[in-house]
Short mmCIF file of C-alpha atoms and ligand atoms in Angstrom, two decimals:
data_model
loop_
_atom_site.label_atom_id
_atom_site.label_comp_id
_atom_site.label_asym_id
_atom_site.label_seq_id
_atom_site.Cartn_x
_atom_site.Cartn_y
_atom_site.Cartn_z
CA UNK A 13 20.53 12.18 12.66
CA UNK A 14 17.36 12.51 10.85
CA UNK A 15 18.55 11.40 7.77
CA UNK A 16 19.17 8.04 9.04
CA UNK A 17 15.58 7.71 10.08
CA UNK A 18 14.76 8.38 6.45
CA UNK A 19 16.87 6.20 4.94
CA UNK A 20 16.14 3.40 7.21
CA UNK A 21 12.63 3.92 6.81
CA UNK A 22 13.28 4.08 2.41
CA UNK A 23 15.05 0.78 2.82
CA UNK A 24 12.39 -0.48 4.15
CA UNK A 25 9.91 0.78 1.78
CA UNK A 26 11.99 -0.45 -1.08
CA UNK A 27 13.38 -3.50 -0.04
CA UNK A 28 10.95 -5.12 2.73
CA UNK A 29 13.21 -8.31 3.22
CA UNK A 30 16.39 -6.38 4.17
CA UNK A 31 18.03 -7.77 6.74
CA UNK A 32 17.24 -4.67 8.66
CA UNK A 33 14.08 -6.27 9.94
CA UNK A 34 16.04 -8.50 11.98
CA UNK A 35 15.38 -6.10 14.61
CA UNK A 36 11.91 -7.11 15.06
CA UNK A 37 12.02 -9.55 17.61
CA UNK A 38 9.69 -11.71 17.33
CA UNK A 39 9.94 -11.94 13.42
CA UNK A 40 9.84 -15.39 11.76
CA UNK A 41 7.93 -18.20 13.22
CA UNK A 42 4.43 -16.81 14.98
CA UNK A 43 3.40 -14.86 11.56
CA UNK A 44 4.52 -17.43 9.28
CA UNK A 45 2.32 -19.86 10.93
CA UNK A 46 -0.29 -17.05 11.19
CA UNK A 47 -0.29 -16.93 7.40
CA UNK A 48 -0.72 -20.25 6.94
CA UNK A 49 -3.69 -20.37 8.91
CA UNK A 50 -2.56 -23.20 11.04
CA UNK A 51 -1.14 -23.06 14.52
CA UNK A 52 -1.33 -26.07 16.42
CA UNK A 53 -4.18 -27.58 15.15
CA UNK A 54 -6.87 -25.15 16.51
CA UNK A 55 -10.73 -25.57 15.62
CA UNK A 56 -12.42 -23.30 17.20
CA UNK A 57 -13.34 -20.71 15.80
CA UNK A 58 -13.42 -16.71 16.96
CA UNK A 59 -15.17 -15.14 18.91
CA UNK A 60 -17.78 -12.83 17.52
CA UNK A 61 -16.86 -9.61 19.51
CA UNK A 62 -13.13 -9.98 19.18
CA UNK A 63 -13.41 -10.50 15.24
CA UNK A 64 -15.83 -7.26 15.27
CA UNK A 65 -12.99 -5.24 17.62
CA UNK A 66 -10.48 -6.57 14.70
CA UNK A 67 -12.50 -5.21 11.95
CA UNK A 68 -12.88 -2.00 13.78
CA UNK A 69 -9.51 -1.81 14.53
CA UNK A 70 -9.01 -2.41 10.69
CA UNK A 71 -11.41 0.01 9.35
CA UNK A 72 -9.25 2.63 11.44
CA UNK A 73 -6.15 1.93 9.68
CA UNK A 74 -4.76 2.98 6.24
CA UNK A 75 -3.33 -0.50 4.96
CA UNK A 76 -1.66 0.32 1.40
CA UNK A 77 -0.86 -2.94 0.71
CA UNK A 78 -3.50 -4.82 1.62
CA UNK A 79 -1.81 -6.88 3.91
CA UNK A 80 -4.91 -7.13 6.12
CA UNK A 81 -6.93 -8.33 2.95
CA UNK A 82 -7.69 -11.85 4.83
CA UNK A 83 -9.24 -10.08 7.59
CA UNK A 84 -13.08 -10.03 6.27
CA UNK A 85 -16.92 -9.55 8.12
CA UNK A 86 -18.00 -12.67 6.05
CA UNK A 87 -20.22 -14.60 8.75
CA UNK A 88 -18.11 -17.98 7.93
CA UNK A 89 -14.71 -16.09 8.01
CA UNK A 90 -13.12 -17.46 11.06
CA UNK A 91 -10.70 -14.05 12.41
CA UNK A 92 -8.10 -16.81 14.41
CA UNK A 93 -6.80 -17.74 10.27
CA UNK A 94 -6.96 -13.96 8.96
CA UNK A 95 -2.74 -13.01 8.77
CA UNK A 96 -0.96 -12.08 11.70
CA UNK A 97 -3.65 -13.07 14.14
CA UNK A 98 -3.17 -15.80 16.47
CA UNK A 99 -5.65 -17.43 18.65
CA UNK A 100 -5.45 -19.95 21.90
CA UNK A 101 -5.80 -23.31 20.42
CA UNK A 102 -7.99 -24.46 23.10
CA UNK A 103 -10.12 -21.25 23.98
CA UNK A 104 -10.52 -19.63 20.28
CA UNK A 105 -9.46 -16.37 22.19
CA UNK A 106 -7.34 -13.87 20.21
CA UNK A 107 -3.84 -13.80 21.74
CA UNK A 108 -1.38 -12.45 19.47
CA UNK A 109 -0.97 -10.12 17.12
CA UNK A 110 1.66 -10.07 14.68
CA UNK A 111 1.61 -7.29 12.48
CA UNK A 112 5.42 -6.12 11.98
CA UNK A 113 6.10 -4.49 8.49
CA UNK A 114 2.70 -4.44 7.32
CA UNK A 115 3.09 -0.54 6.26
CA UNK A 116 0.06 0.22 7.99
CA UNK A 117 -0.90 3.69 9.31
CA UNK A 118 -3.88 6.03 10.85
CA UNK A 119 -5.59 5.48 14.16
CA UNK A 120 -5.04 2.83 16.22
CA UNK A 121 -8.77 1.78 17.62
CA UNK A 122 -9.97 1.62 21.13
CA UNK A 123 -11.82 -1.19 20.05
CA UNK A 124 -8.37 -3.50 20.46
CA UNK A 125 -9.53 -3.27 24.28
CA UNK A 126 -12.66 -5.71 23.91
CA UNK A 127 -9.75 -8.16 22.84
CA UNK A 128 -9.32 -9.15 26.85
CA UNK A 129 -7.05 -11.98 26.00
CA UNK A 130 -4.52 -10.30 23.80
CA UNK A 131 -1.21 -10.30 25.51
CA UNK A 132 1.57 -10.01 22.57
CA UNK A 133 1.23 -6.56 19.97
CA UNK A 134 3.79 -6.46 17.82
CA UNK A 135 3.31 -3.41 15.79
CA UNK A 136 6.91 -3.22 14.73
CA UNK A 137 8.42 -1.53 11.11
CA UNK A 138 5.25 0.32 10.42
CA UNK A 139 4.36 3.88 9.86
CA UNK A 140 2.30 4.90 13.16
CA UNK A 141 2.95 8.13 14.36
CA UNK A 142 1.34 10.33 17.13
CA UNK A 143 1.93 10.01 20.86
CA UNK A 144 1.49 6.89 22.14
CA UNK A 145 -2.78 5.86 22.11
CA UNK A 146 -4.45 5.41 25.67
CA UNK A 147 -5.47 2.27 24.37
CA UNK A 148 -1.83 0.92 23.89
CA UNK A 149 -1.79 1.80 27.77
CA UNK A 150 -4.92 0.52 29.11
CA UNK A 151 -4.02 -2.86 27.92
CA UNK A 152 -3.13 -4.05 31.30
CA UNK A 153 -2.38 -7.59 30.61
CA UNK A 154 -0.09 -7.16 27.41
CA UNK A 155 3.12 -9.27 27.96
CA UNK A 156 4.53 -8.15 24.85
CA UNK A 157 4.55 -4.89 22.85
CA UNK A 158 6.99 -3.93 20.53
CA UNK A 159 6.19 -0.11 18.98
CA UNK A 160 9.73 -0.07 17.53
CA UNK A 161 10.14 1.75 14.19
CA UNK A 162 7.49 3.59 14.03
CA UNK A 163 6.96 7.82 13.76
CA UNK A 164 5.64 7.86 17.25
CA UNK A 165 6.68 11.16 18.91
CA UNK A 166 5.74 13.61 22.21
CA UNK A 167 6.65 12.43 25.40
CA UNK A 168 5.94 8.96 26.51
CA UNK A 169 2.89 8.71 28.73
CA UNK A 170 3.09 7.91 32.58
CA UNK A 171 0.11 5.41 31.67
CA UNK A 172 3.37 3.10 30.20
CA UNK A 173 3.46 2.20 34.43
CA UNK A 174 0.08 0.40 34.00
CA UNK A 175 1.87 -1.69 32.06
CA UNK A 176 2.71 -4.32 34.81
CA UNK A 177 2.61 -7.77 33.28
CA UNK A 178 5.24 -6.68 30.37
CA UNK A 179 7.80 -9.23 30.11
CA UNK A 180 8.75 -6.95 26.74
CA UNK A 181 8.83 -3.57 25.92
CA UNK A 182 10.14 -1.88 22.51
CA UNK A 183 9.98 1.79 22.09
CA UNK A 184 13.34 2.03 20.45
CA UNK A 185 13.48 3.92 16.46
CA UNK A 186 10.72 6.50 16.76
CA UNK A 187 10.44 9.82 17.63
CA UNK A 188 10.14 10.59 21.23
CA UNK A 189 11.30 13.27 23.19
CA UNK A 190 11.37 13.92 27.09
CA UNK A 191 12.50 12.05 29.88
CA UNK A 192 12.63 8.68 30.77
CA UNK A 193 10.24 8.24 33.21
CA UNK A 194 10.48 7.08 36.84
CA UNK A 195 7.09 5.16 36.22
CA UNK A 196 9.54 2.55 33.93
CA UNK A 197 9.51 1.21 37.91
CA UNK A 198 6.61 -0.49 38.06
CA UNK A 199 7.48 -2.75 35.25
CA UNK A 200 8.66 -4.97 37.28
CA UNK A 201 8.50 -8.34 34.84
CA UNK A 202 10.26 -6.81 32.16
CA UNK A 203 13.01 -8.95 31.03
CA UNK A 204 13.97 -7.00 27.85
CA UNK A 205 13.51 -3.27 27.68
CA UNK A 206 14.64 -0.97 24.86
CA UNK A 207 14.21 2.43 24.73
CA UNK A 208 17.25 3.34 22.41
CA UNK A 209 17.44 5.20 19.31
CA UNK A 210 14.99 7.69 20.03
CA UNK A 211 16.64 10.96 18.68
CA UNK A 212 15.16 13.57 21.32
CA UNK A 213 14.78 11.13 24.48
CA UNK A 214 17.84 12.03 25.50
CA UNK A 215 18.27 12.76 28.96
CA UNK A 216 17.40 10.89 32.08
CA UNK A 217 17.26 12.39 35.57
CA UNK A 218 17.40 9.59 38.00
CA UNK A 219 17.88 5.86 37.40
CA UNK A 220 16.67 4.83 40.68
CA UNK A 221 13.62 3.18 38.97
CA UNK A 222 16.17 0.49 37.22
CA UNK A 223 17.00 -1.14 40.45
CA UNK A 224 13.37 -2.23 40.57
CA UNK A 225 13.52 -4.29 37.36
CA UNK A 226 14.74 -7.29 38.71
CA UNK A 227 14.40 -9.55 35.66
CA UNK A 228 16.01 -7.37 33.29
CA UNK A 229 17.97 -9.56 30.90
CA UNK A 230 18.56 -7.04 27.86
CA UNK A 231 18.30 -3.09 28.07
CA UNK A 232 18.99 -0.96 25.40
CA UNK A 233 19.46 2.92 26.14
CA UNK A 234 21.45 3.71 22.77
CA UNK A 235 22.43 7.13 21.96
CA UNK A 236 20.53 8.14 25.69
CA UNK A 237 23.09 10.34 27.68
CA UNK A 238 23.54 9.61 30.75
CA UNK A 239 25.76 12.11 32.35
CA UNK A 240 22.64 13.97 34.32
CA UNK A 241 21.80 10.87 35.88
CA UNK A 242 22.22 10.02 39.60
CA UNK A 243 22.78 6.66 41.19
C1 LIG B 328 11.09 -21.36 14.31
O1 LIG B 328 10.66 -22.58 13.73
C2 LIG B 328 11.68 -23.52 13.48
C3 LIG B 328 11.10 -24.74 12.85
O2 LIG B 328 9.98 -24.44 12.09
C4 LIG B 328 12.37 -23.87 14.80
O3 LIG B 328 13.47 -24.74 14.55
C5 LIG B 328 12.89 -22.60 15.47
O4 LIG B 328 13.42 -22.93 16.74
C6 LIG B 328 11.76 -21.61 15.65
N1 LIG B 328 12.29 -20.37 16.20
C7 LIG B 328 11.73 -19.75 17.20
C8 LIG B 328 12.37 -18.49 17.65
O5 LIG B 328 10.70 -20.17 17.74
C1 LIG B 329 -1.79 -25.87 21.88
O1 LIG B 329 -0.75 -24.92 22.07
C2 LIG B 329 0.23 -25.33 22.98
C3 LIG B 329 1.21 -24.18 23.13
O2 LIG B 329 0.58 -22.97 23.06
C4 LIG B 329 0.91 -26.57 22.46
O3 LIG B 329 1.86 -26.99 23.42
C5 LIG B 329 -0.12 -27.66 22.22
O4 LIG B 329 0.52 -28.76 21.63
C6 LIG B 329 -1.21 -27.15 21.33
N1 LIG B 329 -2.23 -28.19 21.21
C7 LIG B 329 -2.68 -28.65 20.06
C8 LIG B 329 -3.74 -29.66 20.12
O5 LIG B 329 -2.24 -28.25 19.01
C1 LIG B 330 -9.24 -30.55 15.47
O1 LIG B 330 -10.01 -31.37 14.64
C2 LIG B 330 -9.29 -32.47 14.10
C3 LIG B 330 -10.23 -33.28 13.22
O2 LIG B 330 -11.01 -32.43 12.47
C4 LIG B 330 -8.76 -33.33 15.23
O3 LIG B 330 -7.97 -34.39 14.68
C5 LIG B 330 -7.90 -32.50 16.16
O4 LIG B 330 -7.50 -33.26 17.28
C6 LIG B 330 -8.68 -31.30 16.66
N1 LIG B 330 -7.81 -30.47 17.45
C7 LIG B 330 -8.14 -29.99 18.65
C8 LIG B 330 -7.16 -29.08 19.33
O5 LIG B 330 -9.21 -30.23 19.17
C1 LIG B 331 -16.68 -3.67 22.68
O1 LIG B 331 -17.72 -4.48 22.16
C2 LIG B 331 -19.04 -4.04 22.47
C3 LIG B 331 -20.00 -5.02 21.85
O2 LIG B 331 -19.68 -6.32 22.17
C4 LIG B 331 -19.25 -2.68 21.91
O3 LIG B 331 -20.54 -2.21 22.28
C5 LIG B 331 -18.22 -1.73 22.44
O4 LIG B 331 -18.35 -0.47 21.81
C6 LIG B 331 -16.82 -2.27 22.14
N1 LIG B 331 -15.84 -1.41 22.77
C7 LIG B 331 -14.94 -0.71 22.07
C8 LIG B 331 -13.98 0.11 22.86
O5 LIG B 331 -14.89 -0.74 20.87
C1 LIG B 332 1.93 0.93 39.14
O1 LIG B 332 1.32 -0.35 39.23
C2 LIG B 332 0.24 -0.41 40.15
C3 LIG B 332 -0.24 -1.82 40.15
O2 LIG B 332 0.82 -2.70 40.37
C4 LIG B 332 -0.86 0.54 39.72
O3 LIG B 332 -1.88 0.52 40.67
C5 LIG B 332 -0.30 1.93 39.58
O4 LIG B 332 -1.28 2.79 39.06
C6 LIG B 332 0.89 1.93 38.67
N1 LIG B 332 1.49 3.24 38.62
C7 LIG B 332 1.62 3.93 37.51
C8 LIG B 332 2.28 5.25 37.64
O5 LIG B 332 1.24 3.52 36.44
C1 LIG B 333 8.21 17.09 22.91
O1 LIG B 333 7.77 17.43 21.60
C2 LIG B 333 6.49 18.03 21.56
C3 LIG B 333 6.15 18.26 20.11
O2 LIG B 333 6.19 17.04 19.41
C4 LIG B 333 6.51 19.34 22.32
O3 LIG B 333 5.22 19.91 22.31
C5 LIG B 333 6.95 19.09 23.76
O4 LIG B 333 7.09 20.30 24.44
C6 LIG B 333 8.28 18.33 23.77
N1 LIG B 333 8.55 17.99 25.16
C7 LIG B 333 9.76 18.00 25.68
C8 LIG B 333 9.86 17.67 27.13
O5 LIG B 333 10.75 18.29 25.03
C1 LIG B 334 9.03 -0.41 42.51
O1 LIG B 334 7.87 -1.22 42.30
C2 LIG B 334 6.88 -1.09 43.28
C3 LIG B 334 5.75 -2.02 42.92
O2 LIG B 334 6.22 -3.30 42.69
C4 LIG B 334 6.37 0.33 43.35
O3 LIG B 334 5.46 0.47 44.40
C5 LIG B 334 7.56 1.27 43.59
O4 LIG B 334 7.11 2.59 43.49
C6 LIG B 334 8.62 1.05 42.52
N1 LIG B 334 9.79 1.88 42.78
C7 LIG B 334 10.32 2.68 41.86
C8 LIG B 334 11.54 3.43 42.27
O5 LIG B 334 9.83 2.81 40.78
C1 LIG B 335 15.52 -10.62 25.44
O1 LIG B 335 16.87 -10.45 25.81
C2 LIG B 335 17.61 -11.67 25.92
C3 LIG B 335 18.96 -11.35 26.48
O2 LIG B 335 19.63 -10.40 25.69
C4 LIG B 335 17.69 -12.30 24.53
O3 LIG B 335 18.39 -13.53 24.61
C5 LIG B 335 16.28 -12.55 24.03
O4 LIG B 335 16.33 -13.04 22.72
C6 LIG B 335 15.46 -11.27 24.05
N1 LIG B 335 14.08 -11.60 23.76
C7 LIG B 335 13.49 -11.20 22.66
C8 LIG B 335 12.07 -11.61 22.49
O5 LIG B 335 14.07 -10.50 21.84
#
């Protein structure tokens, strides 16, 4: 099974347009228009504490590419244009960030919590690995997160129930191991959830937490055996 991590991961590395990253959801529009430094027409510019928590966050990150080269501490440098970040047009808060196959890597800073309007991470297609960060956790008012192929491994933390406004949740293509959690529960708005692919989360004990997510449109439990299961 392994091997097919690796040579996903290789295509990737060699070929960054395959059509493999048609996985990432929410590839395409958000970013492009990220890059272009022009969505909807917004002229405010950022605030100064989320731009610092984005440099911070930056400065914790290997980024071999230097695909977060716009992001700079330049007083004038305005952090809603700087690729893959996208602010409210009318509030100059940071809401979004886009940053699916950037190839970035390392720690993933606490600092992302002083960005209190943030409520889409898309952190898909890059090399993280580690268990998941408590500050991926204690962002209570994400709507989106998508960890998908990454190297993330251990068990996923109970802290994913904090989670309660996710609409979506991606943990599918990494390396965890474990159960699935009863704490999946409390997500209550999720519409999409995909936990598939995930070569050592393989059993589940109980599914009584699914009849809780009412608004599921789209689940994805690939390759997770569910013979141990009751309900
Ligand atoms: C992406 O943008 C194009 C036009 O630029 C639009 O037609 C399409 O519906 C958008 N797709 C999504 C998913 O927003
Ligand atoms: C601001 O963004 C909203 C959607 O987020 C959009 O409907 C609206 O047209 C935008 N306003 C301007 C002035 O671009
Ligand atoms: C931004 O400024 C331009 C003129 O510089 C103006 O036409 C546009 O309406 C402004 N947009 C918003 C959302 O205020
Ligand atoms: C949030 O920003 C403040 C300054 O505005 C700073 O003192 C604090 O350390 C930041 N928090 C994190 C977790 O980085
Ligand atoms: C479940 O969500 C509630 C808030 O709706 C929160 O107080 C509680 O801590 C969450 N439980 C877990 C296990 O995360
Ligand atoms: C999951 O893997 C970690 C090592 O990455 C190990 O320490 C832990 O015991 C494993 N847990 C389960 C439940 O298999
Ligand atoms: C269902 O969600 C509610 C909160 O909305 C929570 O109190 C309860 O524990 C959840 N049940 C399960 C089985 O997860
Ligand atoms: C969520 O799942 C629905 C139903 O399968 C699908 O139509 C939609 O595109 C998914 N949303 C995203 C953001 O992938």
């Amino acid at each position: 099974m392994i091997w097919f991590y690796f040579v996903l991961i290789s295509m990737l590395l060699l070929c960054p347009n395959t059509t493999i990253l048609a996985t990432c959801s929410s590839i395409g529009n958000q970013s492009a228009a990220a890059t272009d430094g022009n969505y909807g027409g917004i002229n405010k510019s950022c605030f100064h504490k989320e731009k610092q928590a984005l440099l911070h966050f930056k400065a914790s990150l290997r980024d071999p590419l230097g695909q977060l080269s716009t992001w700079r501490p330049a007083e004038d440098d305005d952090c809603c244009k700087w690729s893959g970040v996208t602010c409210n047009n009318h509030t100059g808060h940071v809401t979004e960030l886009n940053l699916h196959s950037y190839h970035l890597r390392g720690e993933i800073s606490p600092s992302l919590l002083n960005l209190t309007y943030l409520n889409h991470l898309d952190l898909c297609f890059n090399s993280f690995d580690g268990t998941i960060p408590k500050v991926i956790t204690s962002m209570t008012q994400l709507r989106y997160l998508d960890l998908s192929f990454n190297f993330f491994h251990g068990t996923i933390p109970r802290s994913i129930g904090s989670l309660t406004q996710l609409r979506y949740l991606d943990l599918s293509f990494n390396f965890f191991n474990g159960t699935i959690l009863p704490e999946f529960g409390n997500l209550t708005n999720l519409r999409n959830l995909s936990l598939g692919n995930n070569e050592r989360l393989s059993t589940i004990q109980t599914l009584d937490w699914l009849s809780n997510l009412s608004h599921l449109q789209h689940l994805d439990m690939t390759h997770i055996s569910l013979a141990n299961a009751t309900h």
